[in-house]
Amino acid sequence: GTPSYMAPEQAQVHGAPLSPATDVWGLGAILYELLTGTPPFEAGDPEATLRQLSEGEVRKPSQLSIVPADLEAICLKCLARDPRQRYPTARALADDLGRYLEGRAVSVRPLGAPQRINRWARREPRLAAAGAMAIAALFAGVIATSLQWQRAEANAVQASHALWSQR
C-alpha cells in the first residue's frame, strides 16, 4: 500500500490482523485528503511517512481547512489508531455519510435538542414555519390572557374597595 494511506496495523510487522476496519482507515485517509488537500501522514520519503504513521497522531482536519464538525468527526473515527474504534464496515461509514448529507445527526457526534430542531427545520421548512406560527400564536394568546387576567384582578380590587367605602 501507499504509506500515506496505510492503516497502522498494516505498517507494523506483527500488528493487529487486517479487517474491514483496515479498509475504513484507507477510506478515511482519502476523505481526509479531500477535506484538507493533504493525506493524514506525509513526509519526504516512505520510511519517514511510516514513522509518522507509527508514532504520530492525525491532526484534526479543522486545523488545516474549514470542515463541518460532523464531517470531521466521521473522518477522525475512520482514522482511529485502534481498529476497534473505527467504523466496523464501509457500510457503517456510508450510512453515517448519508446521514450527514441528509442533515441528520451522525452516530459519532450526537446532537442536542436545539441542533436537532434546527436541522429538522432546514429539512422541513414549510412544516417548521407552520409550527413557528402556531407557537407564536399560542405565545400571543398566553400574553393577551395574562393581561386580561391582571386587568380583571385590578377591577375586582377596585370594586371591592368601592363596595367597602359605600358601606
PDB file of N, CA and C in Angstrom, residues 88-152:
ATOM      1  N   PRO A  88     -17.017  -0.341  11.911  1.00  0.00           N
ATOM      2  CA  PRO A  88     -16.731  -1.768  11.706  1.00  0.00           C
ATOM      3  C   PRO A  88     -16.729  -2.168  10.230  1.00  0.00           C
ATOM      4  N   THR A  89     -17.499  -1.443   9.419  1.00  0.00           N
ATOM      5  CA  THR A  89     -17.577  -1.766   7.990  1.00  0.00           C
ATOM      6  C   THR A  89     -17.684  -0.486   7.177  1.00  0.00           C
ATOM      7  N   ALA A  90     -17.429  -0.612   5.890  1.00  0.00           N
ATOM      8  CA  ALA A  90     -17.593   0.526   4.986  1.00  0.00           C
ATOM      9  C   ALA A  90     -19.070   0.922   4.903  1.00  0.00           C
ATOM     10  N   ARG A  91     -19.973  -0.039   5.087  1.00  0.00           N
ATOM     11  CA  ARG A  91     -21.407   0.243   5.081  1.00  0.00           C
ATOM     12  C   ARG A  91     -21.786   1.192   6.229  1.00  0.00           C
ATOM     13  N   ALA A  92     -21.218   0.943   7.413  1.00  0.00           N
ATOM     14  CA  ALA A  92     -21.488   1.807   8.563  1.00  0.00           C
ATOM     15  C   ALA A  92     -20.974   3.228   8.289  1.00  0.00           C
ATOM     16  N   LEU A  93     -19.817   3.322   7.655  1.00  0.00           N
ATOM     17  CA  LEU A  93     -19.279   4.634   7.269  1.00  0.00           C
ATOM     18  C   LEU A  93     -20.205   5.300   6.256  1.00  0.00           C
ATOM     19  N   ALA A  94     -20.636   4.546   5.253  1.00  0.00           N
ATOM     20  CA  ALA A  94     -21.526   5.100   4.226  1.00  0.00           C
ATOM     21  C   ALA A  94     -22.846   5.569   4.837  1.00  0.00           C
ATOM     22  N   ASP A  95     -23.355   4.820   5.813  1.00  0.00           N
ATOM     23  CA  ASP A  95     -24.599   5.224   6.480  1.00  0.00           C
ATOM     24  C   ASP A  95     -24.430   6.565   7.193  1.00  0.00           C
ATOM     25  N   ASP A  96     -23.311   6.723   7.887  1.00  0.00           N
ATOM     26  CA  ASP A  96     -23.076   7.987   8.589  1.00  0.00           C
ATOM     27  C   ASP A  96     -22.881   9.139   7.607  1.00  0.00           C
ATOM     28  N   LEU A  97     -22.172   8.883   6.505  1.00  0.00           N
ATOM     29  CA  LEU A  97     -22.016   9.931   5.487  1.00  0.00           C
ATOM     30  C   LEU A  97     -23.370  10.299   4.881  1.00  0.00           C
ATOM     31  N   GLY A  98     -24.228   9.297   4.686  1.00  0.00           N
ATOM     32  CA  GLY A  98     -25.580   9.567   4.175  1.00  0.00           C
ATOM     33  C   GLY A  98     -26.377  10.418   5.151  1.00  0.00           C
ATOM     34  N   ARG A  99     -26.273  10.108   6.447  1.00  0.00           N
ATOM     35  CA  ARG A  99     -26.965  10.924   7.451  1.00  0.00           C
ATOM     36  C   ARG A  99     -26.446  12.356   7.418  1.00  0.00           C
ATOM     37  N   TYR A 100     -25.135  12.514   7.256  1.00  0.00           N
ATOM     38  CA  TYR A 100     -24.557  13.854   7.184  1.00  0.00           C
ATOM     39  C   TYR A 100     -25.126  14.612   5.980  1.00  0.00           C
ATOM     40  N   LEU A 101     -25.165  13.956   4.833  1.00  0.00           N
ATOM     41  CA  LEU A 101     -25.670  14.609   3.621  1.00  0.00           C
ATOM     42  C   LEU A 101     -27.152  14.971   3.728  1.00  0.00           C
ATOM     43  N   GLU A 102     -27.912  14.186   4.487  1.00  0.00           N
ATOM     44  CA  GLU A 102     -29.338  14.458   4.677  1.00  0.00           C
ATOM     45  C   GLU A 102     -29.592  15.485   5.771  1.00  0.00           C
ATOM     46  N   GLY A 103     -28.540  15.926   6.447  1.00  0.00           N
ATOM     47  CA  GLY A 103     -28.702  16.892   7.520  1.00  0.00           C
ATOM     48  C   GLY A 103     -29.171  16.269   8.822  1.00  0.00           C
ATOM     49  N   ARG A 104     -28.985  14.972   8.968  1.00  0.00           N
ATOM     50  CA  ARG A 104     -29.389  14.278  10.197  1.00  0.00           C
ATOM     51  C   ARG A 104     -28.180  14.125  11.118  1.00  0.00           C
ATOM     52  N   ALA A 105     -28.451  13.742  12.356  1.00  0.00           N
ATOM     53  CA  ALA A 105     -27.376  13.518  13.327  1.00  0.00           C
ATOM     54  C   ALA A 105     -26.563  12.296  12.909  1.00  0.00           C
ATOM     55  N   VAL A 106     -25.253  12.405  13.019  1.00  0.00           N
ATOM     56  CA  VAL A 106     -24.383  11.276  12.709  1.00  0.00           C
ATOM     57  C   VAL A 106     -24.101  10.519  13.996  1.00  0.00           C
ATOM     58  N   SER A 107     -23.775   9.244  13.870  1.00  0.00           N
ATOM     59  CA  SER A 107     -23.618   8.395  15.054  1.00  0.00           C
ATOM     60  C   SER A 107     -22.419   8.789  15.913  1.00  0.00           C
ATOM     61  N   VAL A 108     -21.400   9.393  15.323  1.00  0.00           N
ATOM     62  CA  VAL A 108     -20.197   9.723  16.074  1.00  0.00           C
ATOM     63  C   VAL A 108     -20.282  11.068  16.782  1.00  0.00           C
ATOM     64  N   ARG A 109     -21.327  11.823  16.508  1.00  0.00           N
ATOM     65  CA  ARG A 109     -21.470  13.140  17.130  1.00  0.00           C
ATOM     66  C   ARG A 109     -22.945  13.409  17.378  1.00  0.00           C
ATOM     67  N   PRO A 110     -23.482  12.866  18.469  1.00  0.00           N
ATOM     68  CA  PRO A 110     -24.900  13.079  18.741  1.00  0.00           C
ATOM     69  C   PRO A 110     -25.196  14.564  18.963  1.00  0.00           C
ATOM     70  N   LEU A 111     -26.387  14.949  18.552  1.00  0.00           N
ATOM     71  CA  LEU A 111     -26.791  16.349  18.640  1.00  0.00           C
ATOM     72  C   LEU A 111     -27.683  16.594  19.839  1.00  0.00           C
ATOM     73  N   GLY A 112     -27.641  17.813  20.334  1.00  0.00           N
ATOM     74  CA  GLY A 112     -28.562  18.229  21.376  1.00  0.00           C
ATOM     75  C   GLY A 112     -29.904  18.595  20.750  1.00  0.00           C
ATOM     76  N   ALA A 113     -30.889  18.833  21.586  1.00  0.00           N
ATOM     77  CA  ALA A 113     -32.237  19.154  21.104  1.00  0.00           C
ATOM     78  C   ALA A 113     -32.256  20.383  20.187  1.00  0.00           C
ATOM     79  N   PRO A 114     -31.608  21.501  20.545  1.00  0.00           N
ATOM     80  CA  PRO A 114     -31.659  22.663  19.645  1.00  0.00           C
ATOM     81  C   PRO A 114     -31.057  22.374  18.268  1.00  0.00           C
ATOM     82  N   GLN A 115     -29.968  21.600  18.240  1.00  0.00           N
ATOM     83  CA  GLN A 115     -29.346  21.276  16.956  1.00  0.00           C
ATOM     84  C   GLN A 115     -30.258  20.376  16.123  1.00  0.00           C
ATOM     85  N   ARG A 116     -30.913  19.401  16.782  1.00  0.00           N
ATOM     86  CA  ARG A 116     -31.834  18.520  16.050  1.00  0.00           C
ATOM     87  C   ARG A 116     -33.000  19.320  15.486  1.00  0.00           C
ATOM     88  N   ILE A 117     -33.537  20.243  16.270  1.00  0.00           N
ATOM     89  CA  ILE A 117     -34.661  21.069  15.804  1.00  0.00           C
ATOM     90  C   ILE A 117     -34.221  21.930  14.629  1.00  0.00           C
ATOM     91  N   ASN A 118     -33.036  22.507  14.725  1.00  0.00           N
ATOM     92  CA  ASN A 118     -32.525  23.352  13.645  1.00  0.00           C
ATOM     93  C   ASN A 118     -32.357  22.552  12.353  1.00  0.00           C
ATOM     94  N   ARG A 119     -31.805  21.361  12.449  1.00  0.00           N
ATOM     95  CA  ARG A 119     -31.627  20.534  11.247  1.00  0.00           C
ATOM     96  C   ARG A 119     -32.969  20.088  10.681  1.00  0.00           C
ATOM     97  N   TRP A 120     -33.909  19.750  11.562  1.00  0.00           N
ATOM     98  CA  TRP A 120     -35.235  19.355  11.093  1.00  0.00           C
ATOM     99  C   TRP A 120     -35.890  20.532  10.373  1.00  0.00           C
ATOM    100  N   ALA A 121     -35.736  21.738  10.925  1.00  0.00           N
ATOM    101  CA  ALA A 121     -36.337  22.927  10.305  1.00  0.00           C
ATOM    102  C   ALA A 121     -35.741  23.183   8.923  1.00  0.00           C
ATOM    103  N   ARG A 122     -34.451  22.896   8.741  1.00  0.00           N
ATOM    104  CA  ARG A 122     -33.839  23.065   7.418  1.00  0.00           C
ATOM    105  C   ARG A 122     -34.332  22.016   6.432  1.00  0.00           C
ATOM    106  N   ARG A 123     -34.630  20.811   6.931  1.00  0.00           N
ATOM    107  CA  ARG A 123     -35.133  19.750   6.048  1.00  0.00           C
ATOM    108  C   ARG A 123     -36.602  19.951   5.708  1.00  0.00           C
ATOM    109  N   GLU A 124     -37.382  20.469   6.677  1.00  0.00           N
ATOM    110  CA  GLU A 124     -38.836  20.632   6.517  1.00  0.00           C
ATOM    111  C   GLU A 124     -39.226  22.096   6.749  1.00  0.00           C
ATOM    112  N   PRO A 125     -38.829  22.997   5.844  1.00  0.00           N
ATOM    113  CA  PRO A 125     -39.055  24.424   6.114  1.00  0.00           C
ATOM    114  C   PRO A 125     -40.534  24.819   6.211  1.00  0.00           C
ATOM    115  N   ARG A 126     -41.390  24.247   5.396  1.00  0.00           N
ATOM    116  CA  ARG A 126     -42.822  24.616   5.443  1.00  0.00           C
ATOM    117  C   ARG A 126     -43.455  24.186   6.763  1.00  0.00           C
ATOM    118  N   LEU A 127     -43.177  22.957   7.156  1.00  0.00           N
ATOM    119  CA  LEU A 127     -43.723  22.454   8.409  1.00  0.00           C
ATOM    120  C   LEU A 127     -43.159  23.236   9.595  1.00  0.00           C
ATOM    121  N   ALA A 128     -41.881  23.577   9.525  1.00  0.00           N
ATOM    122  CA  ALA A 128     -41.258  24.360  10.595  1.00  0.00           C
ATOM    123  C   ALA A 128     -41.877  25.753  10.673  1.00  0.00           C
ATOM    124  N   ALA A 129     -42.144  26.363   9.527  1.00  0.00           N
ATOM    125  CA  ALA A 129     -42.771  27.693   9.518  1.00  0.00           C
ATOM    126  C   ALA A 129     -44.171  27.626  10.117  1.00  0.00           C
ATOM    127  N   ALA A 130     -44.930  26.598   9.754  1.00  0.00           N
ATOM    128  CA  ALA A 130     -46.273  26.439  10.315  1.00  0.00           C
ATOM    129  C   ALA A 130     -46.201  26.223  11.828  1.00  0.00           C
ATOM    130  N   GLY A 131     -45.255  25.433  12.273  1.00  0.00           N
ATOM    131  CA  GLY A 131     -45.088  25.206  13.704  1.00  0.00           C
ATOM    132  C   GLY A 131     -44.680  26.479  14.427  1.00  0.00           C
ATOM    133  N   ALA A 132     -43.798  27.254  13.829  1.00  0.00           N
ATOM    134  CA  ALA A 132     -43.368  28.517  14.430  1.00  0.00           C
ATOM    135  C   ALA A 132     -44.539  29.487  14.531  1.00  0.00           C
ATOM    136  N   MET A 133     -45.381  29.506  13.502  1.00  0.00           N
ATOM    137  CA  MET A 133     -46.569  30.387  13.532  1.00  0.00           C
ATOM    138  C   MET A 133     -47.519  29.940  14.639  1.00  0.00           C
ATOM    139  N   ALA A 134     -47.696  28.643  14.794  1.00  0.00           N
ATOM    140  CA  ALA A 134     -48.587  28.130  15.839  1.00  0.00           C
ATOM    141  C   ALA A 134     -48.037  28.470  17.225  1.00  0.00           C
ATOM    142  N   ILE A 135     -46.749  28.341  17.400  1.00  0.00           N
ATOM    143  CA  ILE A 135     -46.131  28.674  18.688  1.00  0.00           C
ATOM    144  C   ILE A 135     -46.250  30.172  18.959  1.00  0.00           C
ATOM    145  N   ALA A 136     -46.041  30.989  17.927  1.00  0.00           N
ATOM    146  CA  ALA A 136     -46.180  32.441  18.095  1.00  0.00           C
ATOM    147  C   ALA A 136     -47.616  32.807  18.464  1.00  0.00           C
ATOM    148  N   ALA A 137     -48.591  32.162  17.821  1.00  0.00           N
ATOM    149  CA  ALA A 137     -49.998  32.433  18.139  1.00  0.00           C
ATOM    150  C   ALA A 137     -50.316  32.003  19.571  1.00  0.00           C
ATOM    151  N   LEU A 138     -49.807  30.868  19.978  1.00  0.00           N
ATOM    152  CA  LEU A 138     -50.010  30.403  21.352  1.00  0.00           C
ATOM    153  C   LEU A 138     -49.384  31.373  22.346  1.00  0.00           C
ATOM    154  N   PHE A 139     -48.178  31.830  22.062  1.00  0.00           N
ATOM    155  CA  PHE A 139     -47.490  32.780  22.918  1.00  0.00           C
ATOM    156  C   PHE A 139     -48.270  34.083  23.018  1.00  0.00           C
ATOM    157  N   ALA A 140     -48.751  34.589  21.881  1.00  0.00           N
ATOM    158  CA  ALA A 140     -49.559  35.824  21.881  1.00  0.00           C
ATOM    159  C   ALA A 140     -50.834  35.620  22.681  1.00  0.00           C
ATOM    160  N   GLY A 141     -51.442  34.454  22.560  1.00  0.00           N
ATOM    161  CA  GLY A 141     -52.662  34.162  23.314  1.00  0.00           C
ATOM    162  C   GLY A 141     -52.406  34.125  24.816  1.00  0.00           C
ATOM    163  N   VAL A 142     -51.312  33.548  25.224  1.00  0.00           N
ATOM    164  CA  VAL A 142     -50.968  33.497  26.648  1.00  0.00           C
ATOM    165  C   VAL A 142     -50.723  34.906  27.180  1.00  0.00           C
ATOM    166  N   ILE A 143     -50.037  35.743  26.418  1.00  0.00           N
ATOM    167  CA  ILE A 143     -49.773  37.119  26.852  1.00  0.00           C
ATOM    168  C   ILE A 143     -51.080  37.897  26.959  1.00  0.00           C
ATOM    169  N   ALA A 144     -51.928  37.785  25.945  1.00  0.00           N
ATOM    170  CA  ALA A 144     -53.207  38.501  25.970  1.00  0.00           C
ATOM    171  C   ALA A 144     -54.068  38.037  27.148  1.00  0.00           C
ATOM    172  N   THR A 145     -54.099  36.744  27.388  1.00  0.00           N
ATOM    173  CA  THR A 145     -54.884  36.208  28.505  1.00  0.00           C
ATOM    174  C   THR A 145     -54.325  36.704  29.835  1.00  0.00           C
ATOM    175  N   SER A 146     -53.014  36.739  29.977  1.00  0.00           N
ATOM    176  CA  SER A 146     -52.395  37.228  31.215  1.00  0.00           C
ATOM    177  C   SER A 146     -52.732  38.692  31.456  1.00  0.00           C
ATOM    178  N   LEU A 147     -52.673  39.508  30.413  1.00  0.00           N
ATOM    179  CA  LEU A 147     -53.002  40.926  30.554  1.00  0.00           C
ATOM    180  C   LEU A 147     -54.470  41.114  30.950  1.00  0.00           C
ATOM    181  N   GLN A 148     -55.344  40.358  30.330  1.00  0.00           N
ATOM    182  CA  GLN A 148     -56.771  40.458  30.665  1.00  0.00           C
ATOM    183  C   GLN A 148     -57.017  40.003  32.107  1.00  0.00           C
ATOM    184  N   TRP A 149     -56.312  38.980  32.524  1.00  0.00           N
ATOM    185  CA  TRP A 149     -56.454  38.471  33.893  1.00  0.00           C
ATOM    186  C   TRP A 149     -56.031  39.546  34.891  1.00  0.00           C
ATOM    187  N   GLN A 150     -54.874  40.191  34.627  1.00  0.00           N
ATOM    188  CA  GLN A 150     -54.400  41.259  35.506  1.00  0.00           C
ATOM    189  C   GLN A 150     -55.405  42.412  35.554  1.00  0.00           C
ATOM    190  N   ARG A 151     -55.957  42.763  34.410  1.00  0.00           N
ATOM    191  CA  ARG A 151     -56.952  43.840  34.353  1.00  0.00           C
ATOM    192  C   ARG A 151     -58.188  43.463  35.165  1.00  0.00           C
ATOM    193  N   ALA A 152     -58.618  42.211  35.036  1.00  0.00           N
ATOM    194  CA  ALA A 152     -59.804  41.757  35.776  1.00  0.00           C
ATOM    195  C   ALA A 152     -59.532  41.759  37.280  1.00  0.00           C
TER     196      ALA A 152
END
